[in-house]
Coordinates of N, CA, C and O in Angstrom, one line a residue:
Y1 N -13.8 -2.3 2.5 CA -12.5 -2.2 1.9 C -12.5 -2.7 0.5 O -13.1 -3.7 0.2
S2 N -11.8 -2.0 -0.4 CA -11.6 -2.4 -1.7 C -10.3 -1.9 -2.3 O -9.7 -1.0 -1.8
C3 N -9.8 -2.6 -3.3 CA -8.6 -2.2 -4.0 C -8.5 -2.9 -5.4 O -9.4 -3.7 -5.7
R4 N -7.5 -2.6 -6.1 CA -7.3 -3.3 -7.4 C -5.9 -3.9 -7.3 O -4.9 -3.2 -7.1
Y5 N -5.9 -5.2 -7.4 CA -4.6 -5.9 -7.4 C -4.0 -6.0 -8.8 O -4.8 -6.1 -9.8
D6 N -2.7 -5.8 -8.9 CA -2.1 -6.1 -10.2 C -2.2 -7.6 -10.5 O -2.4 -7.9 -11.7
L7 N -1.9 -8.4 -9.5 CA -1.9 -9.8 -9.8 C -2.0 -10.6 -8.4 O -1.4 -10.2 -7.5
L8 N -2.8 -11.6 -8.3 CA -2.7 -12.6 -7.2 C -2.1 -13.8 -7.8 O -2.5 -14.3 -8.8
A9 N -1.1 -14.3 -7.2 CA -0.3 -15.5 -7.7 C -0.2 -16.6 -6.7 O 0.1 -16.3 -5.5
H10 N -0.3 -17.8 -7.1 CA 0.0 -18.9 -6.3 C 1.3 -19.6 -6.7 O 1.4 -20.0 -7.9
V11 N 2.3 -19.6 -5.9 CA 3.6 -20.2 -6.2 C 3.6 -21.6 -5.6 O 3.3 -21.8 -4.5
S12 N 3.8 -22.6 -6.5 CA 3.8 -24.0 -6.1 C 5.1 -24.4 -5.5 O 6.1 -23.7 -5.5
E13 N 5.1 -25.6 -4.9 CA 6.3 -26.1 -4.2 C 7.5 -26.3 -5.1 O 8.7 -26.1 -4.7
D14 N 7.2 -26.6 -6.3 CA 8.3 -26.9 -7.3 C 8.7 -25.8 -8.2 O 9.0 -25.9 -9.3
N15 N 8.7 -24.5 -7.6 CA 9.0 -23.4 -8.4 C 10.5 -23.1 -8.5 O 11.2 -23.6 -7.7
D16 N 10.9 -22.4 -9.5 CA 12.3 -22.1 -9.6 C 12.5 -20.6 -9.5 O 13.5 -20.0 -10.0
L17 N 11.6 -19.9 -8.8 CA 11.7 -18.4 -8.7 C 12.4 -17.9 -7.4 O 12.4 -16.8 -7.1
Y18 N 12.8 -18.9 -6.6 CA 13.4 -18.5 -5.2 C 12.4 -17.8 -4.3 O 12.7 -17.0 -3.6
V19 N 11.1 -18.2 -4.5 CA 10.1 -17.6 -3.7 C 9.4 -18.8 -3.0 O 9.0 -19.8 -3.6
P20 N 9.3 -18.7 -1.6 CA 8.6 -19.7 -0.9 C 7.2 -20.0 -1.4 O 6.5 -19.1 -1.8
A21 N 6.7 -21.2 -1.4 CA 5.4 -21.6 -1.9 C 4.3 -20.9 -1.1 O 4.5 -20.6 0.1
G22 N 3.3 -20.5 -1.8 CA 2.1 -19.9 -1.1 C 1.4 -18.9 -2.1 O 1.8 -18.8 -3.3
T23 N 0.4 -18.2 -1.6 CA -0.3 -17.2 -2.3 C 0.3 -15.8 -2.0 O 0.5 -15.5 -0.9
Y24 N 0.5 -15.0 -3.1 CA 1.1 -13.7 -3.0 C 0.3 -12.7 -3.7 O -0.3 -13.0 -4.8
I25 N 0.3 -11.5 -3.2 CA -0.1 -10.3 -4.0 C 1.1 -9.8 -4.8 O 2.2 -9.7 -4.2
V26 N 1.0 -9.6 -6.1 CA 2.1 -9.1 -6.9 C 1.8 -7.7 -7.3 O 0.7 -7.4 -7.8
D27 N 2.7 -6.8 -7.1 CA 2.6 -5.4 -7.4 C 3.8 -5.0 -8.3 O 4.9 -5.3 -7.9
Y28 N 3.5 -4.2 -9.4 CA 4.6 -3.8 -10.3 C 4.8 -2.3 -10.1 O 3.9 -1.5 -10.0
K29 N 6.1 -1.9 -9.9 CA 6.4 -0.5 -9.7 C 7.6 -0.1 -10.6 O 8.4 -1.0 -11.0
T30 N 7.7 1.2 -10.9 CA 8.8 1.7 -11.6 C 9.4 2.8 -10.7 O 8.7 3.5 -10.0
K31 N 10.7 3.0 -10.8 CA 11.4 4.0 -10.0 C 12.5 4.6 -10.9 O 13.0 4.0 -11.8
A32 N 12.7 5.9 -10.7 CA 13.8 6.6 -11.5 C 15.1 5.9 -11.2 O 15.9 5.8 -12.1
R33 N 15.4 5.6 -10.0 CA 16.6 4.9 -9.6 C 16.3 3.8 -8.6 O 15.5 4.0 -7.7
I34 N 17.1 2.7 -8.6 CA 16.9 1.7 -7.6 C 18.1 1.9 -6.7 O 19.3 1.6 -7.0
D35 N 17.8 2.4 -5.5 CA 18.8 2.6 -4.5 C 18.3 2.0 -3.2 O 17.2 1.4 -3.1
E36 N 19.1 2.1 -2.1 CA 18.7 1.5 -0.8 C 17.4 2.0 -0.3 O 16.5 1.3 0.2
A37 N 17.1 3.3 -0.5 CA 15.9 3.9 0.0 C 14.7 3.4 -0.8 O 13.6 3.1 -0.2
A38 N 14.9 3.2 -2.1 CA 13.8 2.6 -2.9 C 13.5 1.2 -2.6 O 12.3 0.8 -2.7
L39 N 14.5 0.5 -2.1 CA 14.2 -1.0 -1.8 C 13.6 -1.2 -0.4 O 12.8 -2.0 -0.2
S40 N 14.1 -0.4 0.5 CA 13.6 -0.6 1.9 C 12.3 0.0 2.2 O 11.6 -0.4 3.1
A41 N 11.9 1.0 1.4 CA 10.6 1.7 1.7 C 9.4 0.8 1.5 O 8.4 1.1 2.1
W42 N 9.5 -0.2 0.7 CA 8.3 -1.0 0.4 C 7.8 -1.8 1.6 O 6.6 -2.1 1.7
Y43 N 8.7 -2.0 2.5 CA 8.3 -2.8 3.7 C 7.3 -2.0 4.6 O 6.7 -2.5 5.5
H44 N 7.2 -0.6 4.4 CA 6.4 0.3 5.2 C 5.4 1.0 4.3 O 4.7 1.9 4.8
D45 N 5.2 0.5 3.1 CA 4.3 1.2 2.2 C 2.8 1.0 2.5 O 2.3 -0.1 2.7
G46 N 2.1 2.1 2.7 CA 0.7 2.0 3.1 C -0.2 1.3 2.0 O -1.2 0.7 2.3
E47 N 0.1 1.5 0.7 CA -0.7 0.9 -0.3 C -0.6 -0.6 -0.2 O -1.6 -1.3 -0.3
L48 N 0.6 -1.1 0.0 CA 0.8 -2.6 0.1 C 0.1 -3.1 1.4 O -0.5 -4.2 1.3
K49 N 0.3 -2.4 2.5 CA -0.4 -2.9 3.7 C -1.9 -2.8 3.5 O -2.6 -3.7 4.0
G50 N -2.4 -1.8 2.8 CA -3.9 -1.8 2.5 C -4.3 -2.9 1.6 O -5.4 -3.5 1.9
Q51 N -3.5 -3.3 0.7 CA -3.9 -4.5 -0.2 C -4.0 -5.8 0.7 O -4.9 -6.6 0.5
A52 N -3.0 -5.9 1.6 CA -3.0 -7.1 2.4 C -4.2 -7.1 3.4 O -4.9 -8.1 3.7
L53 N -4.6 -5.9 3.9 CA -5.7 -5.7 4.7 C -7.0 -6.0 4.0 O -7.9 -6.7 4.5
V54 N -7.1 -5.6 2.7 CA -8.3 -5.9 1.9 C -8.4 -7.5 1.7 O -9.5 -8.0 1.8
Y55 N -7.3 -8.1 1.5 CA -7.3 -9.6 1.4 C -7.9 -10.2 2.6 O -8.7 -11.1 2.5
R56 N -7.4 -9.8 3.8 CA -7.8 -10.3 5.1 C -9.3 -10.0 5.3 O -10.1 -10.9 5.7
E57 N -9.7 -8.7 5.2 CA -11.0 -8.3 5.6 C -12.1 -8.9 4.7 O -13.2 -9.0 5.1
N58 N -11.8 -9.1 3.4 CA -12.7 -9.7 2.5 C -12.7 -11.3 2.5 O -13.3 -11.9 1.6
K59 N -11.9 -11.8 3.4 CA -11.8 -13.3 3.6 C -11.4 -14.0 2.3 O -11.9 -15.1 2.0
L60 N -10.5 -13.4 1.6 CA -10.0 -14.1 0.3 C -9.2 -15.3 0.5 O -9.1 -16.1 -0.4
E61 N -8.7 -15.5 1.8 CA -8.0 -16.8 2.1 C -8.9 -18.0 1.9 O -8.5 -19.1 1.7
Q62 N -10.2 -17.8 2.0 CA -11.2 -18.9 1.8 C -11.3 -19.3 0.4 O -11.6 -20.4 0.1
I63 N -10.9 -18.4 -0.5 CA -10.9 -18.7 -1.9 C -9.5 -19.1 -2.4 O -9.4 -20.1 -3.1
F64 N -8.5 -18.3 -2.1 CA -7.2 -18.4 -2.6 C -6.2 -19.0 -1.7 O -5.0 -19.3 -2.1
G65 N -6.5 -19.3 -0.4 CA -5.6 -19.8 0.6 C -5.0 -18.6 1.3 O -5.1 -17.5 1.0
P66 N -4.3 -19.0 2.4 CA -3.7 -17.9 3.3 C -2.6 -17.1 2.5 O -1.9 -17.6 1.6
L67 N -2.6 -15.8 2.8 CA -1.7 -14.9 2.1 C -0.3 -15.1 2.7 O -0.1 -14.8 3.9
K68 N 0.7 -15.4 1.9 CA 2.0 -15.6 2.4 C 2.8 -14.3 2.4 O 3.6 -14.1 3.3
G69 N 2.5 -13.4 1.4 CA 3.3 -12.2 1.4 C 2.9 -11.4 0.1 O 2.0 -11.7 -0.6
I70 N 3.7 -10.3 -0.1 CA 3.6 -9.5 -1.2 C 4.9 -9.4 -2.0 O 5.9 -9.3 -1.4
I71 N 4.8 -9.6 -3.3 CA 5.9 -9.5 -4.1 C 5.9 -8.2 -4.9 O 4.9 -7.9 -5.6
V72 N 6.9 -7.4 -4.7 CA 7.0 -6.1 -5.4 C 8.1 -6.2 -6.5 O 9.3 -6.4 -6.1
D73 N 7.7 -6.2 -7.7 CA 8.6 -6.2 -8.8 C 8.9 -4.7 -9.2 O 8.0 -4.0 -9.7
I74 N 10.2 -4.3 -9.1 CA 10.5 -2.9 -9.4 C 11.4 -2.9 -10.6 O 12.4 -3.6 -10.7
I75 N 11.1 -2.0 -11.5 CA 11.9 -1.7 -12.7 C 12.5 -0.3 -12.6 O 11.8 0.6 -12.4
G76 N 13.8 -0.2 -12.6 CA 14.5 1.1 -12.6 C 14.5 1.7 -14.0 O 14.8 1.0 -15.0
K77 N 14.3 3.0 -14.0 CA 14.3 3.7 -15.3 C 15.6 4.3 -15.7 O 15.7 5.1 -16.6
Q78 N 16.7 4.0 -15.0 CA 18.0 4.6 -15.4 C 18.5 4.1 -16.7 O 17.9 3.2 -17.3
K79 N 19.6 4.6 -17.2 CA 20.1 4.3 -18.5 C 20.2 2.8 -18.7 O 19.8 2.3 -19.7
N80 N 20.9 2.2 -17.8 CA 21.0 0.7 -17.8 C 19.9 0.2 -16.9 O 20.1 0.2 -15.6
Q81 N 18.8 -0.2 -17.4 CA 17.7 -0.6 -16.6 C 18.0 -1.8 -15.7 O 18.7 -2.7 -16.0
K82 N 17.4 -1.7 -14.5 CA 17.6 -2.7 -13.5 C 16.3 -3.2 -13.0 O 15.3 -2.6 -13.2
F83 N 16.3 -4.4 -12.5 CA 15.1 -5.1 -12.0 C 15.4 -5.6 -10.6 O 16.5 -6.1 -10.4
H84 N 14.5 -5.4 -9.7 CA 14.6 -5.9 -8.4 C 13.3 -6.5 -7.9 O 12.2 -5.9 -8.2
R85 N 13.3 -7.5 -7.1 CA 12.1 -8.1 -6.6 C 12.3 -8.1 -5.0 O 13.2 -8.6 -4.5
C86 N 11.3 -7.5 -4.4 CA 11.2 -7.5 -2.9 C 10.1 -8.5 -2.5 O 8.9 -8.4 -3.1
I87 N 10.3 -9.3 -1.6 CA 9.3 -10.2 -1.1 C 9.1 -9.8 0.3 O 9.9 -9.9 1.2
I88 N 7.8 -9.4 0.6 CA 7.5 -8.8 1.9 C 6.5 -9.8 2.6 O 5.4 -10.0 2.1
P89 N 6.9 -10.3 3.7 CA 6.0 -11.2 4.4 C 4.8 -10.5 5.1 O 5.0 -9.3 5.4
V90 N 3.7 -11.1 5.2 CA 2.6 -10.5 5.8 C 2.7 -10.7 7.3 O 2.9 -11.9 7.8
Q91 N 2.6 -9.7 8.1 CA 2.6 -9.7 9.5 C 1.3 -9.2 10.1 O 1.0 -8.0 10.0
Q92 N 0.6 -10.1 10.7 CA -0.8 -9.8 11.2 C -0.8 -8.6 12.2 O -1.6 -7.8 12.2
K93 N 0.3 -8.6 13.0 CA 0.4 -7.5 14.0 C 0.4 -6.1 13.3 O -0.2 -5.2 13.7
L94 N 1.2 -6.0 12.2 CA 1.3 -4.8 11.5 C 0.0 -4.4 10.8 O -0.3 -3.3 10.7
L95 N -0.7 -5.4 10.3 CA -2.0 -5.2 9.6 C -3.0 -4.7 10.7 O -3.7 -3.7 10.4
D96 N -3.0 -5.2 11.9 CA -3.9 -4.8 12.9 C -3.6 -3.3 13.3 O -4.5 -2.5 13.4
E97 N -2.3 -3.0 13.4 CA -1.9 -1.6 13.7 C -2.3 -0.7 12.6 O -2.8 0.4 12.8
F98 N -2.1 -1.1 11.3 CA -2.4 -0.3 10.2 C -3.9 0.0 10.2 O -4.4 1.1 9.9
Q99 N -4.7 -1.0 10.5 CA -6.2 -0.9 10.5 C -6.6 0.1 11.6 O -7.5 1.0 11.4
Q100 N -6.0 0.1 12.7 CA -6.3 1.0 13.8 C -5.9 2.4 13.4 O -6.7 3.4 13.7
N101 N -4.8 2.6 12.7 CA -4.4 3.9 12.2 C -5.4 4.5 11.2 O -5.7 5.7 11.3
L102 N -5.8 3.6 10.3 CA -6.8 4.1 9.3 C -8.1 4.5 10.0 O -8.6 5.6 9.7
H103 N -8.5 3.8 11.0 CA -9.7 4.2 11.7 C -9.5 5.5 12.4 O -10.4 6.4 12.4
Y104 N -8.4 5.7 13.1 CA -8.1 6.9 13.8 C -8.1 8.1 12.8 O -8.8 9.1 13.1
W105 N -7.4 8.0 11.7 CA -7.3 9.1 10.8 C -8.6 9.4 10.1 O -9.0 10.6 9.8
N106 N -9.4 8.4 9.8 CA -10.7 8.6 9.1 C -11.6 9.3 10.1 O -12.4 10.1 9.7
T107 N -11.5 8.9 11.4 CA -12.3 9.6 12.4 C -11.9 11.1 12.6 O -12.8 12.0 12.7
Q108 N -10.6 11.4 12.5 CA -10.2 12.7 12.5 C -10.7 13.6 11.4 O -11.1 14.7 11.5
V109 N -10.7 13.0 10.2 CA -11.2 13.7 9.0 C -12.7 14.0 9.2 O -13.1 15.1 8.9
E110 N -13.4 13.0 9.7 CA -14.9 13.3 9.9 C -15.1 14.4 10.9 O -16.0 15.2 10.8
E111 N -14.3 14.4 12.0 CA -14.4 15.5 13.0 C -14.1 16.8 12.4 O -14.8 17.8 12.7
Y112 N -13.1 16.9 11.6 CA -12.7 18.2 11.0 C -13.8 18.7 10.0 O -14.1 19.9 9.9
K113 N -14.5 17.7 9.3 CA -15.6 18.1 8.4 C -16.7 18.7 9.2 O -17.4 19.6 8.7
K114 N -16.9 18.3 10.4 CA -18.0 18.8 11.3 C -17.7 20.1 11.9 O -18.6 20.9 12.1
S115 N -16.4 20.4 12.1 CA -16.1 21.6 12.8 C -15.8 22.8 11.8 O -15.7 22.5 10.6
E116 N -15.7 23.9 12.3 CA -15.3 25.1 11.5 C -13.8 25.4 11.7 O -13.5 26.4 12.2
Y117 N -13.0 24.5 11.3 CA -11.6 24.7 11.5 C -11.1 25.8 10.5 O -11.6 26.0 9.5
K118 N -10.0 26.4 10.9 CA -9.4 27.5 10.1 C -8.8 26.9 8.8 O -8.0 26.0 8.9
K119 N -9.3 27.5 7.7 CA -8.8 26.9 6.4 C -7.6 27.7 5.9 O -7.6 29.0 6.0
R120 N -6.6 27.0 5.5 CA -5.4 27.7 4.8 C -5.2 27.0 3.5 O -4.9 25.9 3.4
E121 N -5.5 27.8 2.5 CA -5.4 27.3 1.1 C -4.0 26.8 0.8 O -3.8 25.8 0.0
S122 N -3.0 27.4 1.4 CA -1.6 27.0 1.1 C -1.4 25.5 1.5 O -0.5 24.8 1.0
S123 N -2.1 25.0 2.5 CA -2.0 23.7 3.0 C -2.7 22.7 2.0 O -2.5 21.5 2.1
C124 N -3.6 23.2 1.2 CA -4.5 22.4 0.4 C -3.9 22.2 -1.1 O -4.4 21.4 -1.8
L125 N -3.0 23.1 -1.4 CA -2.4 23.0 -2.8 C -0.9 22.8 -2.7 O -0.2 23.4 -1.9
G126 N -0.5 21.8 -3.4 CA 1.0 21.4 -3.3 C 1.5 21.1 -4.7 O 0.8 21.3 -5.7
Q127 N 2.7 20.5 -4.7 CA 3.3 20.1 -6.0 C 2.5 19.1 -6.7 O 2.7 18.9 -7.9
Y128 N 1.6 18.3 -6.0 CA 0.8 17.3 -6.7 C -0.6 17.8 -7.0 O -1.5 17.0 -7.3
G129 N -0.9 19.0 -6.8 CA -2.2 19.6 -7.0 C -3.0 19.7 -5.8 O -2.5 19.8 -4.7
K130 N -4.3 19.7 -5.9 CA -5.3 19.9 -4.8 C -5.3 18.6 -3.9 O -5.1 17.5 -4.4
C131 N -5.5 18.8 -2.6 CA -5.7 17.7 -1.7 C -7.1 17.1 -2.0 O -7.9 17.7 -2.7
D132 N -7.3 15.9 -1.5 CA -8.6 15.1 -1.7 C -9.8 15.9 -1.2 O -10.9 15.7 -1.7
Y133 N -9.6 16.8 -0.2 CA -10.8 17.5 0.4 C -10.9 18.9 0.0 O -11.6 19.7 0.6
Y134 N -10.2 19.3 -1.1 CA -10.1 20.7 -1.5 C -11.5 21.2 -1.8 O -12.0 22.3 -1.3
D135 N -12.3 20.5 -2.6 CA -13.6 20.9 -3.0 C -14.6 21.0 -1.8 O -15.5 21.8 -1.8
F136 N -14.4 20.1 -0.8 CA -15.2 20.2 0.4 C -14.9 21.5 1.2 O -15.8 22.1 1.7
C137 N -13.7 21.8 1.3 CA -13.3 23.0 2.1 C -13.6 24.3 1.4 O -14.0 25.3 2.1
W138 N -13.3 24.4 0.1 CA -13.4 25.7 -0.6 C -14.6 25.7 -1.4 O -15.1 26.5 -2.1

């Protein structure tokens, strides 16, 4: 497992950030608008779960201490810019589930690579361009 952290931060007991003391992964995001959907989605974001999983699997707690959570700093790009901070606690049960899901889907991808499944180019090209496996398939 590997990733790139924006920042690893240790918050001390005497902070004035309204953040409980501990070690956090800090991630910076921008959104066109800050609304309820933009704020609640971070609790289920795969990228953030993956970053917490990397922290655990690479035993970074031995270096930086136990991971308390993830801080997501969001800047809204609307005319009157807004700032919001989400503090997401790390839940080991959710990380275990996420790791199982990753294993399952990676196994599925490997099985599809071995088989001669029916290829549909329309499924491989979308609004964001080619899928990650486009060159393998075509």
